[in-house]
Short mmCIF file of C-alpha atoms in Angstrom, two decimals:
data_model
loop_
_atom_site.label_atom_id
_atom_site.label_comp_id
_atom_site.label_asym_id
_atom_site.label_seq_id
_atom_site.Cartn_x
_atom_site.Cartn_y
_atom_site.Cartn_z
CA GLU A 1 0.00 0.00 0.00
CA ALA A 2 1.34 3.46 -0.92
CA GLU A 3 2.49 5.57 2.00
CA VAL A 4 3.81 9.03 2.72
CA ALA A 5 7.50 8.82 3.64
CA GLN A 6 9.22 11.19 6.04
CA SER A 7 12.75 11.41 7.36
CA PRO A 8 14.28 11.60 9.81
CA ARG A 9 11.83 10.10 12.31
CA TYR A 10 13.59 11.79 15.21
CA LYS A 11 15.84 14.82 15.37
CA ILE A 12 17.57 16.38 18.35
CA THR A 13 19.32 19.68 17.84
CA GLU A 14 20.56 22.65 19.80
CA LYS A 15 18.95 26.04 19.53
CA SER A 16 20.32 28.28 16.79
CA GLN A 17 21.20 25.26 14.64
CA ALA A 18 19.61 24.53 11.27
CA VAL A 19 17.39 21.50 10.73
CA ALA A 20 15.70 20.05 7.66
CA PHE A 21 12.89 17.56 7.21
CA TRP A 22 12.04 15.61 4.09
CA CYS A 23 8.72 14.30 2.82
CA ASP A 24 7.85 12.11 -0.15
CA PRO A 25 4.08 12.00 -0.75
CA ILE A 26 2.08 9.14 -2.17
CA SER A 27 2.90 8.77 -5.86
CA GLY A 28 0.67 10.94 -7.99
CA HIS A 29 -0.58 13.10 -5.14
CA ALA A 30 -0.50 16.71 -6.28
CA THR A 31 -1.24 18.40 -2.97
CA LEU A 32 1.22 18.26 -0.09
CA TYR A 33 0.79 19.68 3.40
CA TRP A 34 3.19 20.30 6.28
CA TYR A 35 1.63 20.43 9.75
CA ARG A 36 3.16 21.11 13.15
CA GLN A 37 1.80 19.38 16.22
CA ILE A 38 2.78 20.68 19.62
CA LEU A 39 2.48 18.19 22.47
CA GLY A 40 -1.10 17.94 23.70
CA GLN A 41 -2.57 19.75 20.69
CA GLY A 42 -3.94 18.89 17.28
CA PRO A 43 -1.84 19.48 14.16
CA GLU A 44 -1.83 22.97 12.63
CA LEU A 45 -1.04 23.76 9.02
CA LEU A 46 2.30 25.36 8.22
CA VAL A 47 2.28 25.26 4.42
CA GLN A 48 0.31 23.73 1.56
CA PHE A 49 1.63 22.99 -1.94
CA GLN A 50 -0.27 22.30 -5.14
CA ASP A 51 2.31 20.65 -7.38
CA GLU A 52 5.36 22.95 -7.00
CA SER A 53 3.40 26.07 -6.03
CA VAL A 54 2.67 27.32 -2.54
CA VAL A 55 -1.09 27.57 -1.99
CA ASP A 56 -1.10 28.65 1.65
CA ASP A 57 1.84 29.63 3.84
CA SER A 58 0.02 32.16 5.99
CA GLN A 59 0.92 30.30 9.21
CA LEU A 60 4.55 29.65 8.31
CA PRO A 61 6.99 31.73 10.43
CA LYS A 62 8.89 32.97 7.42
CA ASP A 63 11.69 34.59 9.40
CA ARG A 64 13.02 31.14 10.26
CA PHE A 65 11.01 28.54 8.34
CA SER A 66 11.20 27.76 4.64
CA ALA A 67 9.62 25.07 2.51
CA GLU A 68 10.11 23.99 -1.04
CA ARG A 69 8.79 21.43 -3.49
CA LEU A 70 10.93 22.16 -6.50
CA LYS A 71 9.78 19.42 -8.88
CA GLY A 72 6.30 19.02 -7.46
CA VAL A 73 7.08 15.67 -5.91
CA ASP A 74 9.05 15.51 -2.63
CA SER A 75 9.37 18.44 -0.28
CA THR A 76 11.79 19.85 2.29
CA LEU A 77 10.93 21.93 5.35
CA LYS A 78 13.78 23.86 6.92
CA ILE A 79 14.17 25.74 10.20
CA GLN A 80 17.05 28.14 10.66
CA PRO A 81 17.79 28.96 13.41
CA ALA A 82 15.87 26.49 15.56
CA GLU A 83 14.36 27.79 18.79
CA LEU A 84 13.25 25.95 21.93
CA GLY A 85 9.60 26.54 21.02
CA ASP A 86 10.04 24.64 17.75
CA SER A 87 10.08 21.33 19.62
CA ALA A 88 7.12 19.47 18.14
CA MET A 89 6.03 16.74 15.77
CA TYR A 90 6.22 17.77 12.11
CA LEU A 91 3.73 15.89 9.97
CA CYS A 92 3.52 15.70 6.20
CA ALA A 93 0.32 14.75 4.40
CA SER A 94 -0.77 14.40 0.80
CA THR A 95 -3.96 14.10 -1.17
CA ASP A 96 -4.84 13.37 -4.75
CA ARG A 97 -6.43 15.80 -7.23
CA ARG A 98 -9.90 14.85 -6.05
CA GLY A 99 -8.90 16.31 -2.70
CA ASP A 100 -10.64 13.72 -0.62
CA THR A 101 -8.66 12.30 2.25
CA GLN A 102 -5.32 13.52 3.53
CA TYR A 103 -2.90 10.69 4.23
CA PHE A 104 -0.16 11.36 6.74
CA GLY A 105 3.40 10.20 7.05
CA PRO A 106 4.95 8.92 10.30
CA GLY A 107 6.17 12.39 11.25
CA THR A 108 9.46 13.84 12.44
CA ARG A 109 9.71 14.42 16.17
CA LEU A 110 11.97 17.44 16.76
CA THR A 111 13.57 18.25 20.10
CA VAL A 112 15.43 21.53 20.44
CA LEU A 113 17.78 21.73 23.42
CA ALA B 1 -13.81 30.98 11.69
CA GLN B 2 -13.74 27.24 11.72
CA LYS B 3 -13.50 25.47 15.04
CA ILE B 4 -13.46 21.88 16.26
CA THR B 5 -14.23 21.07 19.89
CA GLN B 6 -13.47 17.79 21.58
CA THR B 7 -14.59 18.06 25.19
CA GLN B 8 -13.27 14.72 26.46
CA PRO B 9 -9.52 14.90 27.20
CA GLY B 10 -9.53 11.23 28.19
CA MET B 11 -11.88 8.26 28.01
CA PHE B 12 -11.76 4.73 29.38
CA VAL B 13 -13.61 1.76 27.90
CA GLN B 14 -13.69 -1.90 28.74
CA GLU B 15 -12.43 -4.26 26.05
CA LYS B 16 -15.23 -5.48 23.72
CA GLU B 17 -17.56 -2.63 24.68
CA ALA B 18 -18.60 0.30 22.49
CA VAL B 19 -17.42 3.87 23.09
CA THR B 20 -18.47 7.26 21.71
CA LEU B 21 -15.99 10.10 21.26
CA ASP B 22 -17.57 13.53 21.01
CA CYS B 23 -16.87 16.20 18.43
CA THR B 24 -18.67 19.45 17.70
CA TYR B 25 -17.77 21.88 14.96
CA ASP B 26 -18.47 25.41 13.89
CA THR B 27 -18.45 26.67 10.33
CA SER B 28 -20.41 29.07 8.17
CA ASP B 29 -19.83 26.96 5.06
CA GLN B 30 -22.60 24.79 3.68
CA SER B 31 -20.13 22.37 2.13
CA TYR B 32 -17.51 20.76 4.34
CA GLY B 33 -15.98 17.44 5.28
CA LEU B 34 -15.50 15.86 8.68
CA PHE B 35 -12.74 13.38 9.46
CA TRP B 36 -11.55 11.23 12.32
CA TYR B 37 -7.92 10.23 12.72
CA LYS B 38 -6.23 7.89 15.18
CA GLN B 39 -2.76 8.71 16.49
CA PRO B 40 -0.95 5.93 18.37
CA SER B 41 2.02 6.73 20.56
CA SER B 42 4.28 6.24 17.52
CA GLY B 43 2.92 9.54 16.16
CA GLU B 44 1.46 8.62 12.78
CA MET B 45 -2.00 10.01 11.98
CA ILE B 46 -4.16 7.18 10.68
CA PHE B 47 -7.31 8.02 8.72
CA LEU B 48 -10.40 6.31 10.09
CA ILE B 49 -13.57 7.73 8.58
CA TYR B 50 -15.01 10.60 6.52
CA GLN B 51 -18.42 12.30 6.44
CA GLY B 52 -19.41 14.90 3.86
CA SER B 53 -21.83 17.62 4.86
CA TYR B 54 -24.29 16.57 2.15
CA ASP B 55 -24.10 12.87 2.90
CA GLU B 56 -27.52 11.74 4.06
CA GLN B 57 -26.36 8.55 5.70
CA ASN B 58 -23.92 8.23 8.55
CA ALA B 59 -20.52 6.95 7.44
CA THR B 60 -19.34 3.52 8.55
CA GLU B 61 -15.98 1.80 8.19
CA GLY B 62 -15.76 -1.59 9.85
CA ARG B 63 -15.97 -1.05 13.61
CA TYR B 64 -16.06 2.73 13.19
CA SER B 65 -19.18 4.75 12.57
CA LEU B 66 -19.78 8.47 12.57
CA ASN B 67 -22.91 9.78 14.23
CA PHE B 68 -23.54 12.92 12.16
CA GLN B 69 -26.12 15.38 13.48
CA LYS B 70 -25.94 18.35 11.16
CA ALA B 71 -28.41 20.59 12.99
CA ARG B 72 -26.46 20.14 16.22
CA LYS B 73 -23.13 20.42 14.38
CA SER B 74 -21.85 17.26 15.93
CA ALA B 75 -19.86 14.39 14.42
CA ASN B 76 -19.28 11.80 17.11
CA LEU B 77 -17.15 8.73 16.48
CA VAL B 78 -18.50 5.40 17.67
CA ILE B 79 -16.10 2.49 18.05
CA SER B 80 -17.83 -0.85 18.51
CA ALA B 81 -16.27 -3.89 20.18
CA SER B 82 -13.22 -2.02 21.49
CA GLN B 83 -9.85 -3.73 21.24
CA LEU B 84 -6.66 -3.14 23.21
CA GLY B 85 -5.07 -1.81 20.01
CA ASP B 86 -7.64 0.98 19.93
CA SER B 87 -5.81 2.73 22.78
CA ALA B 88 -4.57 5.97 21.20
CA MET B 89 -5.31 9.66 20.69
CA TYR B 90 -8.30 10.36 18.45
CA PHE B 91 -8.63 13.61 16.53
CA CYS B 92 -11.69 15.09 14.87
CA ALA B 93 -10.95 17.38 11.93
CA MET B 94 -12.86 19.51 9.46
CA ARG B 95 -12.14 20.72 5.95
CA GLU B 96 -14.21 23.55 4.53
CA GLY B 97 -15.41 22.94 1.00
CA GLY B 98 -16.70 19.79 -0.61
CA LEU B 99 -14.88 17.08 -2.48
CA GLY B 100 -12.02 18.47 -4.50
CA SER B 101 -11.57 21.61 -2.39
CA GLN B 102 -8.20 20.37 -1.10
CA GLY B 103 -8.37 22.76 1.81
CA ASN B 104 -6.34 22.16 4.92
CA LEU B 105 -7.73 20.39 7.96
CA ILE B 106 -8.65 22.09 11.20
CA PHE B 107 -8.14 19.70 14.11
CA GLY B 108 -9.56 19.48 17.60
CA LYS B 109 -7.34 18.93 20.63
CA GLY B 110 -8.00 15.22 20.67
CA THR B 111 -9.32 12.59 23.06
CA LYS B 112 -7.06 9.99 24.62
CA LEU B 113 -8.81 6.62 24.61
CA SER B 114 -7.63 3.87 26.93
CA VAL B 115 -9.03 0.36 26.51
CA LYS B 116 -8.97 -1.76 29.64
CA PRO B 117 -8.60 -5.56 29.45
#
């Protein structure tokens, strides 16, 4: 069964360092989402791509976060510099052109020390 | 603005019994979708069930059913014959717009379900 892939699964870093997360959506899925989930909360959208274009990045802290999906397939989310408050689970999801169900990857659990 | 409310931070259920997890929502859209996801301790969000706002029948998927009461704006998840593996966080989510809208999901804060043997 097709799945959304994410790496790494876990990342520990010190504040002020740069970190990057990778996501490979289900093959053929045009829409890709990055969510952030703080402990004890539901996920919140950071950025949404349609193919290689950003559809919504209104909640992305652009002073330190960046996201790209250059060829409209896999995507990278970067934080530079990381802050203590960035400790969270970062989830990637994708959906097909019908836009029905979002399927999530296993997530990257980030700890900033 | 959209909002999802899950009022039960934690729930306990005896193995093999049924349990209902509550979810209410708020939207001004006429067309929207409601979802339930399961999140085990490993962190992955697993899709369980979907209900469209225009669907006349309640959605069912195996042991999961969604009790959709549109006038009350509620979309409760019912799990029948609970199993130990059902112990997890459960999130209710809403997407404004009908099929094909590809909007993002708005999530509630979740309910932690614990199944007792």
